[in-house]
């Protein structure tokens, strides 16, 4: 017997990331030689959870009220300004002048994505996702009453597949009269791919083309890993700058994650940032999305907002140095992975930076089971396995490559 509603009964998790992660943690606690390459969090070279010192300091300096009192639904003015400065950096004044910005504090990047799907797609319509993607997008879409289709992220040369992207946005425009598309860049989850400036020009031109007749288009820019771009802050901001060039009917919604940028995973704090071209679209963004925020989670963590505000203002320079260190941890692991993969003839998808690498294989579930028997926990995804570099040490990277190469 089920007491669920008929809608409730359709809710089955597709991915099993959380279960595999929990199993891996248990196994690691019993035997430290187990490699847990499932966790999307940053660990240091001693195998310890990485905590930013500036985050700790900021948290300790907050009063009870600053930590625990109710905040406003959309977030405090100080939080909004701190995030704007961090995200737009040297281009903030330009953005304020040329576009209409708004921001809503959300429980993580997830809250921002889910608010966006819920308010910019009609019931049953499809969001466009890359074929290699963070699998939770599909669940967020279902929860928002939508479905999805995918474009091919890579062409045969391993470069961004602009023609597949164009084909799908045009088809969706015809089919549903609107286009909502997610791009997770830079350091895409699960591949670690980062789009080039010219890839972005292609995307911006294509979205402008599709919206020339005023078709509503929403670019959901999932910037969860932006601060781990090995090309540095400027390169990703130069790409973002292209969002100023959108037509009036293209809305960019940037989804910021406090989990990844500041290591505040469990605190659940992020932001949904509107970059609109018109006052009307900005106003309706605030109206509908604050309504959803109030109706779904009421308000986002005051503690999270105040930690972020303090770190990005009072401790700005020190935090930038810590981020640099965190980035370097990933770069060293990635360089070693690439070198070892070459030595072991292990093919992986194009990787530039970030938390994960993806290795295509047949029957990923069976491969994952086999790896587990050899003490390596990874995540099977569609047509591939995902190895998390952020949670394993350099010596574990080397061992992981050897185990995988022998197994597949
Ligand atoms: N986007 C991507 C690509 C992710 O990998 C994640 C988390 O793993 C998120 C968004 C959301 O993270 P959070 O809701 O913790 O900010």
mmCIF file of C-alpha atoms and ligand atoms in Angstrom:
data_model
loop_
_atom_site.group_PDB
_atom_site.id
_atom_site.type_symbol
_atom_site.label_atom_id
_atom_site.label_comp_id
_atom_site.label_asym_id
_atom_site.label_seq_id
_atom_site.Cartn_x
_atom_site.Cartn_y
_atom_site.Cartn_z
ATOM 1 C CA UNK A 1 0.000 0.000 0.000
ATOM 2 C CA UNK A 2 1.216 3.507 -0.726
ATOM 3 C CA UNK A 3 -0.002 6.673 0.944
ATOM 4 C CA UNK A 4 1.870 8.847 -1.564
ATOM 5 C CA UNK A 5 -0.025 11.043 -3.984
ATOM 6 C CA UNK A 6 0.055 9.897 -7.613
ATOM 7 C CA UNK A 7 2.738 12.512 -8.287
ATOM 8 C CA UNK A 8 4.712 11.420 -5.219
ATOM 9 C CA UNK A 9 4.671 7.860 -6.510
ATOM 10 C CA UNK A 10 6.518 8.914 -9.678
ATOM 11 C CA UNK A 11 9.504 10.171 -7.679
ATOM 12 C CA UNK A 12 12.385 7.727 -7.920
ATOM 13 C CA UNK A 13 15.990 8.894 -7.743
ATOM 14 C CA UNK A 14 17.775 8.079 -10.972
ATOM 15 C CA UNK A 15 21.315 8.461 -9.747
ATOM 16 C CA UNK A 16 22.747 6.580 -6.806
ATOM 17 C CA UNK A 17 25.551 9.035 -6.011
ATOM 18 C CA UNK A 18 24.585 9.531 -2.376
ATOM 19 C CA UNK A 19 24.311 5.799 -1.664
ATOM 20 C CA UNK A 20 27.659 5.028 -3.286
ATOM 21 C CA UNK A 21 29.220 7.934 -1.388
ATOM 22 C CA UNK A 22 27.879 6.653 1.933
ATOM 23 C CA UNK A 23 29.095 3.126 1.183
ATOM 24 C CA UNK A 24 32.529 4.479 0.256
ATOM 25 C CA UNK A 25 32.829 6.486 3.477
ATOM 26 C CA UNK A 26 31.946 3.412 5.532
ATOM 27 C CA UNK A 27 34.514 1.298 3.701
ATOM 28 C CA UNK A 28 37.196 3.976 4.134
ATOM 29 C CA UNK A 29 36.497 4.212 7.878
ATOM 30 C CA UNK A 30 37.176 0.467 8.188
ATOM 31 C CA UNK A 31 40.208 0.410 5.900
ATOM 32 C CA UNK A 32 42.200 3.550 5.175
ATOM 33 C CA UNK A 33 43.723 2.060 2.020
ATOM 34 C CA UNK A 34 40.295 2.322 0.355
ATOM 35 C CA UNK A 35 40.153 5.190 -2.165
ATOM 36 C CA UNK A 36 36.952 7.193 -1.922
ATOM 37 C CA UNK A 37 36.775 9.045 -5.237
ATOM 38 C CA UNK A 38 33.045 9.764 -5.009
ATOM 39 C CA UNK A 39 32.880 12.913 -2.871
ATOM 40 C CA UNK A 40 32.292 16.305 -4.518
ATOM 41 C CA UNK A 41 34.163 18.110 -1.734
ATOM 42 C CA UNK A 42 37.741 19.291 -1.364
ATOM 43 C CA UNK A 43 40.167 17.296 0.795
ATOM 44 C CA UNK A 44 43.801 18.158 1.523
ATOM 45 C CA UNK A 45 46.894 16.019 1.002
ATOM 46 C CA UNK A 46 46.506 14.548 4.504
ATOM 47 C CA UNK A 47 43.138 13.196 3.446
ATOM 48 C CA UNK A 48 41.333 15.746 5.639
ATOM 49 C CA UNK A 49 38.300 17.836 4.730
ATOM 50 C CA UNK A 50 39.578 21.221 3.506
ATOM 51 C CA UNK A 51 38.316 24.146 5.559
ATOM 52 C CA UNK A 52 39.117 27.696 4.486
ATOM 53 C CA UNK A 53 40.720 29.497 7.461
ATOM 54 C CA UNK A 54 39.022 32.754 6.486
ATOM 55 C CA UNK A 55 35.644 31.011 6.596
ATOM 56 C CA UNK A 56 36.398 29.772 10.108
ATOM 57 C CA UNK A 57 37.536 33.233 11.242
ATOM 58 C CA UNK A 58 34.501 34.940 9.742
ATOM 59 C CA UNK A 59 32.179 32.437 11.363
ATOM 60 C CA UNK A 60 33.762 32.853 14.820
ATOM 61 C CA UNK A 61 33.485 36.634 14.678
ATOM 62 C CA UNK A 62 29.725 36.688 14.081
ATOM 63 C CA UNK A 63 27.280 37.523 16.855
ATOM 64 C CA UNK A 64 24.358 35.271 17.753
ATOM 65 C CA UNK A 65 22.008 37.527 15.831
ATOM 66 C CA UNK A 66 24.256 37.507 12.774
ATOM 67 C CA UNK A 67 24.300 33.729 12.832
ATOM 68 C CA UNK A 68 20.806 32.671 13.766
ATOM 69 C CA UNK A 69 18.230 35.402 13.252
ATOM 70 C CA UNK A 70 15.724 35.288 10.401
ATOM 71 C CA UNK A 71 16.801 37.190 7.327
ATOM 72 C CA UNK A 72 14.743 38.570 4.473
ATOM 73 C CA UNK A 73 13.580 36.101 1.835
ATOM 74 C CA UNK A 74 15.800 37.447 -0.942
ATOM 75 C CA UNK A 75 18.908 37.920 1.184
ATOM 76 C CA UNK A 76 20.629 40.918 2.768
ATOM 77 C CA UNK A 77 21.831 43.923 0.781
ATOM 78 C CA UNK A 78 25.404 43.330 2.009
ATOM 79 C CA UNK A 79 25.319 39.687 0.846
ATOM 80 C CA UNK A 80 24.067 40.733 -2.575
ATOM 81 C CA UNK A 81 26.793 43.352 -3.019
ATOM 82 C CA UNK A 82 29.511 40.959 -1.808
ATOM 83 C CA UNK A 83 28.424 38.301 -4.311
ATOM 84 C CA UNK A 84 28.119 40.819 -7.154
ATOM 85 C CA UNK A 85 31.674 42.046 -6.513
ATOM 86 C CA UNK A 86 33.022 38.505 -6.365
ATOM 87 C CA UNK A 87 31.216 37.319 -9.467
ATOM 88 C CA UNK A 88 31.601 40.315 -11.775
ATOM 89 C CA UNK A 89 34.906 41.641 -10.376
ATOM 90 C CA UNK A 90 36.395 44.342 -12.641
ATOM 91 C CA UNK A 91 33.247 44.360 -14.796
ATOM 92 C CA UNK A 92 30.745 45.070 -12.029
ATOM 93 C CA UNK A 93 30.242 48.764 -12.829
ATOM 94 C CA UNK A 94 29.882 47.924 -16.484
ATOM 95 C CA UNK A 95 27.270 45.244 -15.730
ATOM 96 C CA UNK A 96 25.366 47.608 -13.450
ATOM 97 C CA UNK A 97 25.280 50.162 -16.217
ATOM 98 C CA UNK A 98 24.499 47.895 -19.181
ATOM 99 C CA UNK A 99 22.253 45.210 -17.670
ATOM 100 C CA UNK A 100 19.603 44.831 -14.979
ATOM 101 C CA UNK A 101 20.954 42.809 -12.092
ATOM 102 C CA UNK A 102 19.060 41.139 -9.269
ATOM 103 C CA UNK A 103 19.989 38.434 -6.778
ATOM 104 C CA UNK A 104 18.186 36.013 -4.503
ATOM 105 C CA UNK A 105 19.945 34.062 -1.749
ATOM 106 C CA UNK A 106 19.235 30.341 -2.171
ATOM 107 C CA UNK A 107 20.016 27.077 -0.406
ATOM 108 C CA UNK A 108 23.110 26.291 -2.485
ATOM 109 C CA UNK A 109 23.436 26.386 -6.237
ATOM 110 C CA UNK A 110 20.766 23.663 -6.195
ATOM 111 C CA UNK A 111 18.181 26.125 -4.864
ATOM 112 C CA UNK A 112 19.066 28.573 -7.631
ATOM 113 C CA UNK A 113 18.743 25.925 -10.345
ATOM 114 C CA UNK A 114 15.486 24.570 -8.976
ATOM 115 C CA UNK A 115 13.927 28.041 -8.655
ATOM 116 C CA UNK A 116 14.923 28.717 -12.258
ATOM 117 C CA UNK A 117 13.480 25.516 -13.738
ATOM 118 C CA UNK A 118 10.259 26.046 -11.789
ATOM 119 C CA UNK A 119 9.696 29.596 -13.046
ATOM 120 C CA UNK A 120 10.923 29.557 -16.630
ATOM 121 C CA UNK A 121 9.488 26.306 -18.053
ATOM 122 C CA UNK A 122 5.856 25.436 -18.579
ATOM 123 C CA UNK A 123 4.716 22.200 -16.947
ATOM 124 C CA UNK A 124 6.106 19.239 -18.938
ATOM 125 C CA UNK A 125 8.470 21.308 -21.092
ATOM 126 C CA UNK A 126 12.080 20.339 -21.563
ATOM 127 C CA UNK A 127 15.260 21.945 -20.357
ATOM 128 C CA UNK A 128 18.310 21.422 -22.551
ATOM 129 C CA UNK A 129 21.254 19.782 -20.785
ATOM 130 C CA UNK A 130 24.670 18.557 -21.968
ATOM 131 C CA UNK A 131 24.926 14.772 -22.372
ATOM 132 C CA UNK A 132 27.754 14.697 -19.827
ATOM 133 C CA UNK A 133 26.227 16.531 -16.874
ATOM 134 C CA UNK A 134 25.745 16.721 -13.119
ATOM 135 C CA UNK A 135 23.049 14.059 -12.895
ATOM 136 C CA UNK A 136 21.017 15.941 -10.303
ATOM 137 C CA UNK A 137 19.793 18.341 -13.026
ATOM 138 C CA UNK A 138 17.392 15.657 -14.203
ATOM 139 C CA UNK A 139 15.942 15.212 -10.718
ATOM 140 C CA UNK A 140 15.634 18.977 -10.192
ATOM 141 C CA UNK A 141 13.798 19.157 -13.526
ATOM 142 C CA UNK A 142 11.393 16.410 -12.536
ATOM 143 C CA UNK A 143 10.711 18.026 -9.188
ATOM 144 C CA UNK A 144 9.885 21.256 -11.042
ATOM 145 C CA UNK A 145 7.409 19.389 -13.282
ATOM 146 C CA UNK A 146 9.675 19.460 -16.351
ATOM 147 C CA UNK A 147 11.669 16.971 -18.362
ATOM 148 C CA UNK A 148 14.880 17.320 -20.355
ATOM 149 C CA UNK A 149 16.772 16.507 -23.493
ATOM 150 C CA UNK A 150 20.491 16.549 -24.125
ATOM 151 C CA UNK A 151 22.909 17.913 -26.706
ATOM 152 C CA UNK A 152 26.315 16.422 -27.357
ATOM 153 C CA UNK A 153 28.880 18.330 -25.344
ATOM 154 C CA UNK A 154 31.840 17.275 -27.513
ATOM 155 C CA UNK A 155 32.348 16.932 -31.241
ATOM 156 C CA UNK A 156 34.578 14.230 -32.719
ATOM 157 C CA UNK A 157 37.641 16.409 -32.072
ATOM 158 C CA UNK A 158 36.796 16.722 -28.383
ATOM 159 C CA UNK A 159 35.773 20.363 -28.732
ATOM 160 C CA UNK A 160 32.534 22.070 -27.689
ATOM 161 C CA UNK A 161 29.854 20.804 -30.085
ATOM 162 C CA UNK A 162 28.275 24.049 -31.193
ATOM 163 C CA UNK A 163 26.342 22.424 -34.021
ATOM 164 C CA UNK A 164 24.630 19.954 -31.678
ATOM 165 C CA UNK A 165 23.876 22.866 -29.322
ATOM 166 C CA UNK A 166 22.343 24.911 -32.168
ATOM 167 C CA UNK A 167 20.346 21.988 -33.504
ATOM 168 C CA UNK A 168 18.713 21.394 -30.117
ATOM 169 C CA UNK A 169 17.953 25.019 -29.254
ATOM 170 C CA UNK A 170 16.279 25.442 -32.636
ATOM 171 C CA UNK A 171 14.274 22.228 -32.225
ATOM 172 C CA UNK A 172 13.141 23.229 -28.724
ATOM 173 C CA UNK A 173 12.132 26.659 -29.951
ATOM 174 C CA UNK A 174 9.925 25.020 -32.589
ATOM 175 C CA UNK A 175 8.523 22.437 -30.207
ATOM 176 C CA UNK A 176 7.805 24.569 -27.138
ATOM 177 C CA UNK A 177 8.241 28.225 -28.077
ATOM 178 C CA UNK A 178 10.912 28.800 -25.464
ATOM 179 C CA UNK A 179 14.412 27.598 -24.678
ATOM 180 C CA UNK A 180 15.948 27.012 -21.266
ATOM 181 C CA UNK A 181 19.494 25.651 -21.392
ATOM 182 C CA UNK A 182 22.054 24.822 -18.715
ATOM 183 C CA UNK A 183 25.778 25.280 -19.194
ATOM 184 C CA UNK A 184 28.051 24.366 -16.318
ATOM 185 C CA UNK A 185 31.291 26.183 -16.986
ATOM 186 C CA UNK A 186 34.205 26.363 -16.284
ATOM 187 C CA UNK A 187 35.405 23.010 -14.859
ATOM 188 C CA UNK A 188 32.290 21.143 -15.880
ATOM 189 C CA UNK A 189 30.982 18.375 -13.653
ATOM 190 C CA UNK A 190 31.747 15.537 -14.542
ATOM 191 C CA UNK A 191 34.339 16.139 -17.284
ATOM 192 C CA UNK A 192 36.402 19.099 -16.041
ATOM 193 C CA UNK A 193 35.991 20.696 -19.482
ATOM 194 C CA UNK A 194 36.143 24.497 -19.711
ATOM 195 C CA UNK A 195 34.718 26.329 -22.683
ATOM 196 C CA UNK A 196 37.000 28.748 -24.548
ATOM 197 C CA UNK A 197 36.183 32.377 -25.267
ATOM 198 C CA UNK A 198 35.325 31.447 -28.855
ATOM 199 C CA UNK A 199 33.015 28.613 -27.665
ATOM 200 C CA UNK A 200 31.186 31.260 -25.628
ATOM 201 C CA UNK A 201 30.956 33.630 -28.568
ATOM 202 C CA UNK A 202 29.323 30.773 -30.506
ATOM 203 C CA UNK A 203 26.832 30.160 -27.680
ATOM 204 C CA UNK A 204 25.947 33.838 -27.255
ATOM 205 C CA UNK A 205 25.480 34.321 -31.025
ATOM 206 C CA UNK A 206 23.294 31.184 -31.272
ATOM 207 C CA UNK A 207 21.069 32.211 -28.357
ATOM 208 C CA UNK A 208 20.732 35.697 -29.844
ATOM 209 C CA UNK A 209 19.758 34.146 -33.211
ATOM 210 C CA UNK A 210 17.109 31.924 -31.663
ATOM 211 C CA UNK A 211 15.594 34.845 -29.753
ATOM 212 C CA UNK A 212 15.655 37.372 -32.597
ATOM 213 C CA UNK A 213 11.872 37.018 -32.985
ATOM 214 C CA UNK A 214 11.460 37.541 -29.204
ATOM 215 C CA UNK A 215 11.322 33.835 -28.344
ATOM 216 C CA UNK A 216 12.040 33.695 -24.591
ATOM 217 C CA UNK A 217 15.443 32.172 -23.904
ATOM 218 C CA UNK A 218 16.995 31.486 -20.512
ATOM 219 C CA UNK A 219 20.657 30.628 -20.173
ATOM 220 C CA UNK A 220 21.162 28.912 -16.831
ATOM 221 C CA UNK A 221 24.835 29.526 -16.156
ATOM 222 C CA UNK A 222 25.857 27.043 -13.486
ATOM 223 C CA UNK A 223 29.059 28.590 -12.168
ATOM 224 C CA UNK A 224 29.550 26.134 -9.281
ATOM 225 C CA UNK A 225 33.260 25.565 -10.006
ATOM 226 C CA UNK A 226 34.170 28.991 -11.377
ATOM 227 C CA UNK A 227 36.766 29.697 -8.706
ATOM 228 C CA UNK A 228 38.719 26.559 -9.599
ATOM 229 C CA UNK A 229 39.383 27.667 -13.191
ATOM 230 C CA UNK A 230 43.100 27.169 -13.629
ATOM 231 C CA UNK A 231 43.210 30.054 -16.138
ATOM 232 C CA UNK A 232 42.513 32.343 -13.149
ATOM 233 C CA UNK A 233 39.749 34.772 -12.314
ATOM 234 C CA UNK A 234 40.100 36.954 -15.407
ATOM 235 C CA UNK A 235 39.468 34.318 -18.031
ATOM 236 C CA UNK A 236 36.084 33.225 -16.646
ATOM 237 C CA UNK A 237 35.043 36.865 -16.121
ATOM 238 C CA UNK A 238 35.939 37.663 -19.740
ATOM 239 C CA UNK A 239 33.503 34.940 -20.799
ATOM 240 C CA UNK A 240 30.803 36.227 -18.444
ATOM 241 C CA UNK A 241 31.234 39.692 -19.934
ATOM 242 C CA UNK A 242 29.643 38.353 -23.135
ATOM 243 C CA UNK A 243 26.297 38.122 -21.288
ATOM 244 C CA UNK A 244 26.021 41.905 -21.698
ATOM 245 C CA UNK A 245 25.576 41.295 -25.420
ATOM 246 C CA UNK A 246 22.330 39.342 -25.225
ATOM 247 C CA UNK A 247 19.091 40.430 -26.907
ATOM 248 C CA UNK A 248 16.261 41.701 -24.737
ATOM 249 C CA UNK A 249 14.501 38.331 -24.700
ATOM 250 C CA UNK A 250 17.541 36.393 -23.458
ATOM 251 C CA UNK A 251 17.783 36.197 -19.692
ATOM 252 C CA UNK A 252 20.922 34.858 -18.025
ATOM 253 C CA UNK A 253 20.509 33.282 -14.612
ATOM 254 C CA UNK A 254 23.802 32.630 -12.890
ATOM 255 C CA UNK A 255 23.774 29.985 -10.172
ATOM 256 C CA UNK A 256 26.424 30.568 -7.511
ATOM 257 C CA UNK A 257 27.427 27.851 -5.056
ATOM 258 C CA UNK A 258 28.757 28.696 -1.581
ATOM 259 C CA UNK A 259 29.476 24.962 -1.267
ATOM 260 C CA UNK A 260 32.192 24.943 -3.874
ATOM 261 C CA UNK A 261 33.626 28.470 -3.691
ATOM 262 C CA UNK A 262 33.855 28.616 0.109
ATOM 263 C CA UNK A 263 33.590 24.960 1.141
ATOM 264 C CA UNK A 264 30.244 25.629 2.869
ATOM 265 C CA UNK A 265 28.669 22.427 1.520
ATOM 266 C CA UNK A 266 26.417 21.525 4.415
ATOM 267 C CA UNK A 267 25.393 25.064 5.274
ATOM 268 C CA UNK A 268 23.317 25.263 2.087
ATOM 269 C CA UNK A 269 23.950 28.720 0.742
ATOM 270 C CA UNK A 270 24.158 30.051 -2.796
ATOM 271 C CA UNK A 271 22.648 32.655 -5.057
ATOM 272 C CA UNK A 272 20.403 32.977 -8.083
ATOM 273 C CA UNK A 273 21.652 35.971 -10.058
ATOM 274 C CA UNK A 274 19.582 37.614 -12.770
ATOM 275 C CA UNK A 275 21.327 39.356 -15.655
ATOM 276 C CA UNK A 276 18.411 40.787 -17.617
ATOM 277 C CA UNK A 277 18.426 43.286 -20.451
ATOM 278 C CA UNK A 278 15.180 44.986 -19.473
ATOM 279 C CA UNK A 279 13.665 46.367 -16.283
ATOM 280 C CA UNK A 280 10.495 44.345 -16.909
ATOM 281 C CA UNK A 281 12.346 41.018 -16.988
ATOM 282 C CA UNK A 282 14.327 41.931 -13.883
ATOM 283 C CA UNK A 283 11.163 42.892 -11.986
ATOM 284 C CA UNK A 284 9.327 39.726 -12.882
ATOM 285 C CA UNK A 285 12.443 37.710 -11.910
ATOM 286 C CA UNK A 286 12.325 39.211 -8.425
ATOM 287 C CA UNK A 287 8.569 38.834 -8.093
ATOM 288 C CA UNK A 288 8.301 35.167 -9.161
ATOM 289 C CA UNK A 289 11.551 33.860 -7.731
ATOM 290 C CA UNK A 290 11.185 35.512 -4.326
ATOM 291 C CA UNK A 291 7.656 34.106 -4.249
ATOM 292 C CA UNK A 292 9.021 30.594 -4.871
ATOM 293 C CA UNK A 293 11.789 31.077 -2.312
ATOM 294 C CA UNK A 294 9.237 32.139 0.307
ATOM 295 C CA UNK A 295 6.951 29.251 -0.593
ATOM 296 C CA UNK A 296 9.669 26.614 -0.655
ATOM 297 C CA UNK A 297 12.306 27.446 1.941
ATOM 298 C CA UNK A 298 11.177 30.795 3.360
ATOM 299 C CA UNK A 299 14.640 32.328 3.597
ATOM 300 C CA UNK A 300 18.241 31.201 3.179
ATOM 301 C CA UNK A 301 20.746 30.671 5.982
ATOM 302 C CA UNK A 302 21.632 33.948 7.735
ATOM 303 C CA UNK A 303 24.816 32.304 8.970
ATOM 304 C CA UNK A 304 25.791 31.369 5.421
ATOM 305 C CA UNK A 305 25.053 34.836 4.077
ATOM 306 C CA UNK A 306 27.020 36.584 6.812
ATOM 307 C CA UNK A 307 30.017 34.261 6.556
ATOM 308 C CA UNK A 308 30.161 34.849 2.800
ATOM 309 C CA UNK A 309 29.725 38.610 3.184
ATOM 310 C CA UNK A 310 32.525 38.788 5.723
ATOM 311 C CA UNK A 311 34.935 36.515 3.788
ATOM 312 C CA UNK A 312 34.397 38.361 0.505
ATOM 313 C CA UNK A 313 34.863 41.802 2.078
ATOM 314 C CA UNK A 314 36.915 41.790 5.315
ATOM 315 C CA UNK A 315 39.048 38.771 4.379
ATOM 316 C CA UNK A 316 38.983 39.233 0.603
ATOM 317 C CA UNK A 317 42.746 39.105 -0.103
ATOM 318 C CA UNK A 318 43.481 36.327 2.363
ATOM 319 C CA UNK A 319 40.621 34.287 0.931
ATOM 320 C CA UNK A 320 41.919 34.813 -2.623
ATOM 321 C CA UNK A 321 45.260 33.324 -1.489
ATOM 322 C CA UNK A 322 43.500 30.342 0.055
ATOM 323 C CA UNK A 323 41.550 29.764 -3.128
ATOM 324 C CA UNK A 324 44.799 29.866 -5.056
ATOM 325 C CA UNK A 325 46.148 27.144 -2.766
ATOM 326 C CA UNK A 326 42.991 25.052 -3.191
ATOM 327 C CA UNK A 327 43.201 25.434 -6.965
ATOM 328 C CA UNK A 328 46.822 24.336 -6.876
ATOM 329 C CA UNK A 329 45.859 21.146 -4.997
ATOM 330 C CA UNK A 330 43.536 20.263 -7.854
ATOM 331 C CA UNK A 331 45.986 21.247 -10.580
ATOM 332 C CA UNK A 332 48.710 19.037 -9.104
ATOM 333 C CA UNK A 333 46.356 16.065 -8.852
ATOM 334 C CA UNK A 334 45.054 16.644 -12.365
ATOM 335 C CA UNK A 335 48.554 16.922 -13.844
ATOM 336 C CA UNK A 336 49.513 13.673 -12.176
ATOM 337 C CA UNK A 337 46.308 11.998 -13.352
ATOM 338 C CA UNK A 338 46.917 13.048 -16.961
ATOM 339 C CA UNK A 339 50.545 11.909 -16.853
ATOM 340 C CA UNK A 340 49.653 8.532 -15.305
ATOM 341 C CA UNK A 341 46.707 8.028 -17.642
ATOM 342 C CA UNK A 342 49.032 8.542 -20.606
ATOM 343 C CA UNK A 343 51.514 6.044 -19.216
ATOM 344 C CA UNK A 344 48.743 3.501 -18.670
ATOM 345 C CA UNK A 345 46.974 4.150 -22.011
ATOM 346 C CA UNK A 346 43.856 5.224 -20.186
ATOM 347 C CA UNK A 347 41.609 7.449 -22.281
ATOM 348 C CA UNK A 348 39.643 10.237 -20.569
ATOM 349 C CA UNK A 349 37.392 13.025 -21.792
ATOM 350 C CA UNK A 350 38.850 16.523 -22.347
ATOM 351 C CA UNK A 351 39.791 17.971 -18.947
ATOM 352 C CA UNK A 352 40.913 21.506 -18.134
ATOM 353 C CA UNK A 353 40.298 21.941 -14.420
ATOM 354 C CA UNK A 354 37.988 21.237 -11.514
ATOM 355 C CA UNK A 355 36.927 18.492 -9.170
ATOM 356 C CA UNK A 356 36.328 15.555 -11.546
ATOM 357 C CA UNK A 357 37.608 13.593 -14.545
ATOM 358 C CA UNK A 358 35.534 11.288 -16.708
ATOM 359 C CA UNK A 359 36.660 8.016 -18.235
ATOM 360 C CA UNK A 360 34.350 6.561 -20.895
ATOM 361 C CA UNK A 361 33.787 2.800 -20.677
ATOM 362 C CA UNK A 362 31.307 0.064 -21.496
ATOM 363 C CA UNK A 363 28.984 -1.070 -18.753
ATOM 364 C CA UNK A 364 29.965 1.530 -16.120
ATOM 365 C CA UNK A 365 27.886 -0.159 -13.389
ATOM 366 C CA UNK A 366 29.821 -3.397 -13.735
ATOM 367 C CA UNK A 367 33.123 -1.498 -13.896
ATOM 368 C CA UNK A 368 32.205 0.373 -10.699
ATOM 369 C CA UNK A 369 31.418 -2.923 -8.939
ATOM 370 C CA UNK A 370 34.711 -4.402 -10.068
ATOM 371 C CA UNK A 371 36.651 -1.309 -8.909
ATOM 372 C CA UNK A 372 34.905 -1.461 -5.569
ATOM 373 C CA UNK A 373 36.241 -4.992 -5.040
ATOM 374 C CA UNK A 374 39.720 -3.536 -5.605
ATOM 375 C CA UNK A 375 39.162 -0.808 -3.010
ATOM 376 C CA UNK A 376 38.343 2.075 -5.372
ATOM 377 C CA UNK A 377 34.951 3.777 -5.120
ATOM 378 C CA UNK A 378 33.932 5.925 -8.109
ATOM 379 C CA UNK A 379 30.638 7.046 -9.584
ATOM 380 C CA UNK A 380 29.245 5.238 -12.634
ATOM 381 C CA UNK A 381 27.492 7.657 -15.000
ATOM 382 C CA UNK A 382 26.031 7.215 -18.472
ATOM 383 C CA UNK A 383 28.703 5.569 -20.646
ATOM 384 C CA UNK A 384 31.535 6.429 -18.282
ATOM 385 C CA UNK A 385 32.911 6.504 -14.770
ATOM 386 C CA UNK A 386 33.617 9.717 -12.861
ATOM 387 C CA UNK A 387 36.703 9.963 -10.700
ATOM 388 C CA UNK A 388 36.791 12.729 -8.099
ATOM 389 C CA UNK A 389 40.179 14.434 -7.899
ATOM 390 C CA UNK A 390 39.099 16.840 -5.177
ATOM 391 C CA UNK A 391 38.793 14.156 -2.521
ATOM 392 C CA UNK A 392 41.857 11.988 -3.138
ATOM 393 C CA UNK A 393 45.559 12.552 -2.462
ATOM 394 C CA UNK A 394 48.352 12.490 -5.022
ATOM 395 C CA UNK A 395 49.373 8.966 -4.088
ATOM 396 C CA UNK A 396 45.742 7.834 -4.359
ATOM 397 C CA UNK A 397 45.510 9.425 -7.830
ATOM 398 C CA UNK A 398 48.412 7.280 -9.008
ATOM 399 C CA UNK A 399 46.950 4.106 -7.510
ATOM 400 C CA UNK A 400 43.477 4.896 -8.864
ATOM 401 C CA UNK A 401 44.775 5.214 -12.438
ATOM 402 C CA UNK A 402 46.605 1.905 -12.199
ATOM 403 C CA UNK A 403 43.533 0.132 -10.813
ATOM 404 C CA UNK A 404 41.216 1.600 -13.462
ATOM 405 C CA UNK A 405 43.596 0.887 -16.337
ATOM 406 C CA UNK A 406 43.892 -2.758 -15.256
ATOM 407 C CA UNK A 407 40.120 -3.091 -14.884
ATOM 408 C CA UNK A 408 38.669 -1.628 -18.078
HETATM 409 N N1 LIG B 1 26.145 22.428 -9.955
HETATM 410 C C1 LIG B 1 27.027 21.441 -10.078
HETATM 411 C C2 LIG B 1 27.603 21.173 -11.410
HETATM 412 C C3 LIG B 1 27.384 20.655 -8.977
HETATM 413 O O1 LIG B 1 28.279 19.673 -9.135
HETATM 414 C C4 LIG B 1 26.789 20.932 -7.730
HETATM 415 C C5 LIG B 1 27.096 20.100 -6.569
HETATM 416 O O2 LIG B 1 27.744 19.100 -6.598
HETATM 417 C C6 LIG B 1 25.890 21.998 -7.655
HETATM 418 C C7 LIG B 1 25.575 22.722 -8.781
HETATM 419 C C8 LIG B 1 25.146 22.382 -6.419
HETATM 420 O O3 LIG B 1 25.856 22.479 -5.289
HETATM 421 P P1 LIG B 1 25.223 23.181 -4.006
HETATM 422 O O4 LIG B 1 23.751 23.082 -4.082
HETATM 423 O O5 LIG B 1 25.787 22.443 -2.866
HETATM 424 O O6 LIG B 1 25.678 24.614 -4.088
#
